[in-house]
C-alpha cells in the first residue's frame, strides 16, 4: 500500500490508495457517531488560508478537533499573515512547519501547494490553489458518488458551469480516470470551457468525454450532474465576460424533471444562482450531504498522514 504524506494533486492517487482512503473515511463516520477519538492528541494542524473558505477550512479544523488534535490558523492570510509584509510562501512554510505537524494550505496561485510541499518537512495538504486543483474536494466528491450511486465504474457525470476556472472539476476529472468505463459530459459557456490539459489527460487515459451545449439533453443520460459556480473572482475586471457566462446553465425544476430517478445533483458549493433553491428538497439534491462528507474525508486524511 502506498503511504500518504503530501496531498498536492489528484493525479497522485491510484485506485488502491483511493480504496484505502475511502475505507478509513467510512471508519471516520463511525468515529463521529461516537463523539470523536483521541488518536491525534497533542498533534497540531496549521490552516493557512490566503483565499476565503467556509467548508474546507472549517471541516479540516473540525476534523482535527474530532480526532483529539489542536488547530492554529490564519484566515485572510494575504492581509493578516506576514505575507502582507512581503514574506514569501516558502519562508512562511519554513516557519510554520516548526509550529505544526501538518499544514493545510489554500492559496490564490496555481502551483502554490506544490511549492510549499517542496520546502516542507511536514505534510502539506492542498486546500485549493487558485484555478489549479482542489484534491481533497475531489476525494469527497468521489466518496459521495460511491455512497449515493453505489458504484464508480461505469459512472456518467455531467460537469457543468465554470470548467476553465473550477479547480474542483479539474481534480475530479483526474480522479475519475482511476475507474472503468467512465463517461464525462462537459457543459460550459464558451468562455469557460474545460481546458486542453485535462482533455489531453483524459484522452491519454482512455476516458470518454464530449462537450455539449444542451443541458437538458445531457442530464437525461447521466448518473451525476456536477454543477459549479461561475467564478467571478477569476475574471478580474472582465465584468462583461463574467456577465455573459453566468446564468447560462441553471439547475432548476425543469432540469430535475429530465433527470433520472436514481441520479444525483452535486455541487462543491458555495452556490450563487446556478441551482434554484426549489431543488434543495428533492432527494436527488446531494450537495449538502456531499459537503458533510468533507468532514469524514479530511479526518481520514489527517489520520493517514499523522497517525498511520
Ligand atoms: N467547496 C469549497 O472548497 O468550499 P469553500 O470555498 O467554502 O471551502
XYZ file of C-alpha atoms and ligand atoms in Angstrom:
316
model
C 0.000 0.000 0.000
C 1.307 3.474 -0.911
C 1.860 5.726 2.090
C 0.409 9.204 2.190
C 2.384 12.335 3.057
C 1.701 15.472 0.986
C -1.664 15.841 -0.760
C -0.933 18.166 -3.665
C -2.814 16.986 -6.748
C -5.399 14.395 -7.728
C -3.052 12.557 -10.127
C -1.033 11.297 -7.156
C -3.788 8.846 -6.163
C -4.044 5.379 -7.660
C -7.117 3.220 -7.330
C -5.678 1.120 -4.489
C -4.902 4.206 -2.403
C -8.361 5.645 -3.109
C -9.955 2.422 -1.868
C -7.844 2.632 1.306
C -8.763 6.298 1.892
C -12.468 5.545 1.448
C -12.253 2.619 3.892
C -10.681 4.915 6.519
C -13.313 7.554 5.692
C -16.090 5.054 6.452
C -14.409 4.365 9.816
C -14.384 8.112 10.468
C -18.166 8.265 10.034
C -18.357 5.810 12.920
C -15.828 7.833 14.968
C -18.023 10.937 14.617
C -21.097 8.959 15.648
C -19.365 8.103 18.956
C -18.251 11.706 19.540
C -14.687 11.509 18.297
C -11.346 9.985 19.160
C -8.043 10.963 20.739
C -5.688 9.444 18.140
C -4.254 12.858 17.221
C -3.903 14.026 20.808
C -1.016 16.577 21.084
C -0.742 16.933 17.316
C -1.192 20.394 15.827
C -2.607 21.370 12.433
C -1.950 24.805 10.907
C -4.522 26.119 8.433
C -3.109 28.851 6.175
C -5.890 30.321 4.058
C -4.999 33.079 1.584
C -8.460 32.847 -0.046
C -11.935 32.726 1.562
C -13.434 29.402 2.634
C -16.282 28.054 4.713
C -16.384 24.296 4.033
C -12.740 23.400 3.558
C -11.260 25.336 6.469
C -13.991 24.559 8.987
C -14.241 20.874 8.029
C -10.457 20.459 8.312
C -10.484 22.209 11.696
C -13.460 20.198 12.906
C -11.771 17.006 11.638
C -8.599 17.734 13.627
C -10.525 18.561 16.795
C -12.752 15.478 16.466
C -9.573 13.356 16.362
C -8.215 14.969 19.531
C -5.748 17.371 17.902
C -5.414 21.147 18.054
C -5.530 23.884 15.444
C -3.609 27.097 14.793
C -4.978 29.167 11.963
C -4.669 32.257 9.843
C -7.594 33.124 7.629
C -7.339 36.054 5.224
C -3.615 35.271 5.301
C -2.953 37.696 2.448
C -3.840 40.563 4.796
C -3.313 39.122 8.271
C -0.182 36.998 7.988
C 3.328 38.304 7.312
C 2.602 37.838 3.592
C 1.264 41.411 3.919
C 4.833 42.484 4.816
C 6.279 40.701 1.781
C 7.202 37.308 3.247
C 7.393 34.585 0.598
C 5.218 31.479 0.810
C 8.358 29.313 1.089
C 9.586 31.276 4.144
C 6.137 31.131 5.750
C 6.093 27.340 5.317
C 9.633 27.022 6.772
C 8.392 28.881 9.852
C 5.023 27.189 10.287
C 6.496 23.676 9.983
C 8.234 24.436 13.299
C 4.870 25.129 14.943
C 2.628 22.439 13.452
C 2.689 18.744 12.455
C 0.634 19.261 9.293
C -0.109 22.322 7.143
C -3.382 22.834 5.272
C -2.901 25.491 2.600
C -5.361 27.410 0.446
C -3.685 29.890 -1.876
C -4.683 32.129 -4.755
C -1.939 30.907 -7.098
C -1.957 27.633 -9.015
C 1.110 25.537 -8.139
C 1.464 27.026 -4.640
C 0.747 23.737 -2.856
C 3.475 22.001 -4.846
C 5.882 24.839 -3.999
C 5.002 24.554 -0.296
C 5.414 20.758 -0.355
C 8.871 21.118 -1.912
C 10.150 23.067 1.114
C 8.068 21.472 3.912
C 9.262 18.720 6.220
C 5.689 18.161 7.488
C 2.754 17.067 5.299
C 1.153 19.814 3.200
C -2.494 19.287 2.269
C -3.681 21.347 -0.712
C -6.987 23.013 0.213
C -7.279 24.683 -3.222
C -4.594 26.510 -5.200
C -6.091 29.251 -7.365
C -7.525 27.772 -10.573
C -5.216 24.747 -10.180
C -6.577 21.882 -8.095
C -8.638 21.005 -5.023
C -7.739 17.355 -4.414
C -9.424 16.914 -1.025
C -12.674 18.194 -2.563
C -12.320 15.651 -5.378
C -11.810 12.881 -2.814
C -15.016 13.833 -1.028
C -16.797 14.107 -4.386
C -15.794 10.596 -5.423
C -16.662 9.259 -1.953
C -20.085 10.918 -2.292
C -20.683 9.377 -5.738
C -19.824 5.935 -4.339
C -22.136 6.459 -1.370
C -25.052 7.945 -3.294
C -24.968 5.905 -6.530
C -23.319 2.741 -5.184
C -20.573 2.397 -7.823
C -17.782 4.269 -9.573
C -17.010 2.017 -12.541
C -19.368 2.843 -15.395
C -20.416 6.168 -13.924
C -21.514 9.010 -16.222
C -21.056 12.569 -14.987
C -22.102 15.915 -16.464
C -19.709 18.668 -15.361
C -21.497 21.977 -15.714
C -20.571 25.656 -15.352
C -17.121 27.186 -14.968
C -14.939 24.319 -16.137
C -11.974 26.560 -17.041
C -11.513 28.111 -13.603
C -13.085 25.385 -11.481
C -10.322 23.600 -9.583
C -12.841 21.084 -8.231
C -13.866 19.813 -11.677
C -10.225 19.633 -12.735
C -9.303 17.454 -9.734
C -12.473 15.371 -10.101
C -11.738 14.666 -13.770
C -8.252 13.441 -12.834
C -9.599 11.145 -10.075
C -12.337 9.640 -12.236
C -9.708 8.332 -14.670
C -8.951 5.714 -11.999
C -12.292 3.986 -12.679
C -13.505 1.895 -15.633
C -15.923 2.960 -18.377
C -16.403 6.491 -17.036
C -18.192 8.955 -19.329
C -17.835 12.708 -18.860
C -20.034 15.367 -20.469
C -18.767 18.951 -20.323
C -21.469 21.638 -20.439
C -19.963 25.120 -20.158
C -20.389 28.612 -21.559
C -17.952 29.259 -24.423
C -15.685 31.463 -22.282
C -15.108 28.876 -19.549
C -14.827 25.549 -21.346
C -12.725 22.690 -19.953
C -9.036 23.334 -20.613
C -6.903 21.347 -23.032
C -4.594 19.881 -20.351
C -7.490 17.975 -18.750
C -8.885 16.811 -22.111
C -5.433 15.560 -23.136
C -5.063 13.681 -19.825
C -8.492 12.062 -20.269
C -7.629 11.024 -23.833
C -4.278 9.597 -22.727
C -6.069 7.592 -20.032
C -8.821 6.328 -22.337
C -11.691 8.195 -20.670
C -14.668 9.033 -22.898
C -15.706 12.687 -22.871
C -17.740 15.010 -25.011
C -18.608 18.714 -24.957
C -22.320 19.523 -25.161
C -24.470 22.648 -25.171
C -27.924 21.291 -24.294
C -28.062 20.691 -20.538
C -31.494 19.055 -20.630
C -30.373 16.502 -23.228
C -27.232 15.721 -21.212
C -28.968 15.270 -17.856
C -31.196 12.571 -19.376
C -28.064 10.423 -19.913
C -26.096 10.817 -16.676
C -25.864 9.458 -13.131
C -24.484 12.706 -11.692
C -24.919 16.362 -12.588
C -21.926 18.178 -11.054
C -22.902 21.846 -11.179
C -20.352 24.618 -10.463
C -20.380 28.361 -9.874
C -19.101 30.820 -12.463
C -16.127 32.182 -10.507
C -16.342 35.943 -10.575
C -13.025 36.248 -8.705
C -11.145 34.689 -11.655
C -12.470 37.240 -14.168
C -10.672 40.312 -12.711
C -12.023 43.428 -14.476
C -13.624 41.367 -17.314
C -17.116 42.087 -15.960
C -18.763 41.688 -19.379
C -17.259 38.214 -19.802
C -18.481 37.228 -16.334
C -21.987 38.504 -17.057
C -22.001 36.610 -20.381
C -21.055 33.347 -18.664
C -23.287 33.452 -15.572
C -26.891 32.335 -15.759
C -26.343 30.265 -18.908
C -26.828 26.897 -17.180
C -29.077 26.672 -14.137
C -30.273 23.512 -12.425
C -33.960 24.138 -11.789
C -37.134 22.071 -11.540
C -37.230 21.700 -15.349
C -33.766 20.130 -15.318
C -34.815 17.887 -12.416
C -37.776 16.624 -14.485
C -35.308 15.379 -17.122
C -33.004 13.734 -14.547
C -33.475 10.032 -13.833
C -34.911 8.913 -10.527
C -31.616 7.414 -9.315
C -29.347 10.252 -10.450
C -27.914 12.939 -8.186
C -27.126 16.657 -8.329
C -23.819 17.610 -6.739
C -22.062 20.959 -6.296
C -18.837 21.759 -4.408
C -20.562 24.924 -3.053
C -20.795 27.820 -2.456
C -23.576 28.380 -4.974
C -24.785 31.739 -6.176
C -27.701 31.291 -8.587
C -26.763 28.181 -10.571
C -29.010 25.845 -8.556
C -32.549 27.035 -7.878
C -33.240 26.677 -4.111
C -36.525 24.980 -5.118
C -34.362 21.938 -5.958
C -32.964 21.655 -2.412
C -35.786 19.489 -1.053
C -35.550 16.973 -3.917
C -33.937 13.774 -2.529
C -31.662 13.725 -5.578
C -30.070 17.023 -4.442
C -26.948 15.626 -2.763
C -24.867 18.799 -2.328
C -25.399 19.341 1.389
C -24.732 15.663 2.140
C -21.661 15.989 -0.125
C -20.309 18.903 1.950
C -20.803 16.900 5.158
C -18.752 14.042 3.685
C -15.854 16.516 3.585
C -15.506 16.168 7.350
C -15.041 12.385 7.137
C -12.614 12.569 4.198
C -10.478 15.173 5.980
C -10.480 13.145 9.213
C -9.269 10.156 7.177
C -6.505 12.189 5.504
C -5.312 13.619 8.838
C -5.281 10.150 10.403
C -3.374 8.715 7.449
C -0.693 11.417 7.324
C -0.257 11.767 11.099
C -1.233 8.529 12.830
C -0.902 5.702 10.303
N -16.021 23.619 -1.782
C -15.196 24.522 -1.195
O -13.976 24.495 -1.398
O -15.838 25.399 -0.392
P -15.117 26.552 0.446
O -14.557 27.545 -0.559
O -16.202 27.141 1.309
O -14.006 25.936 1.238
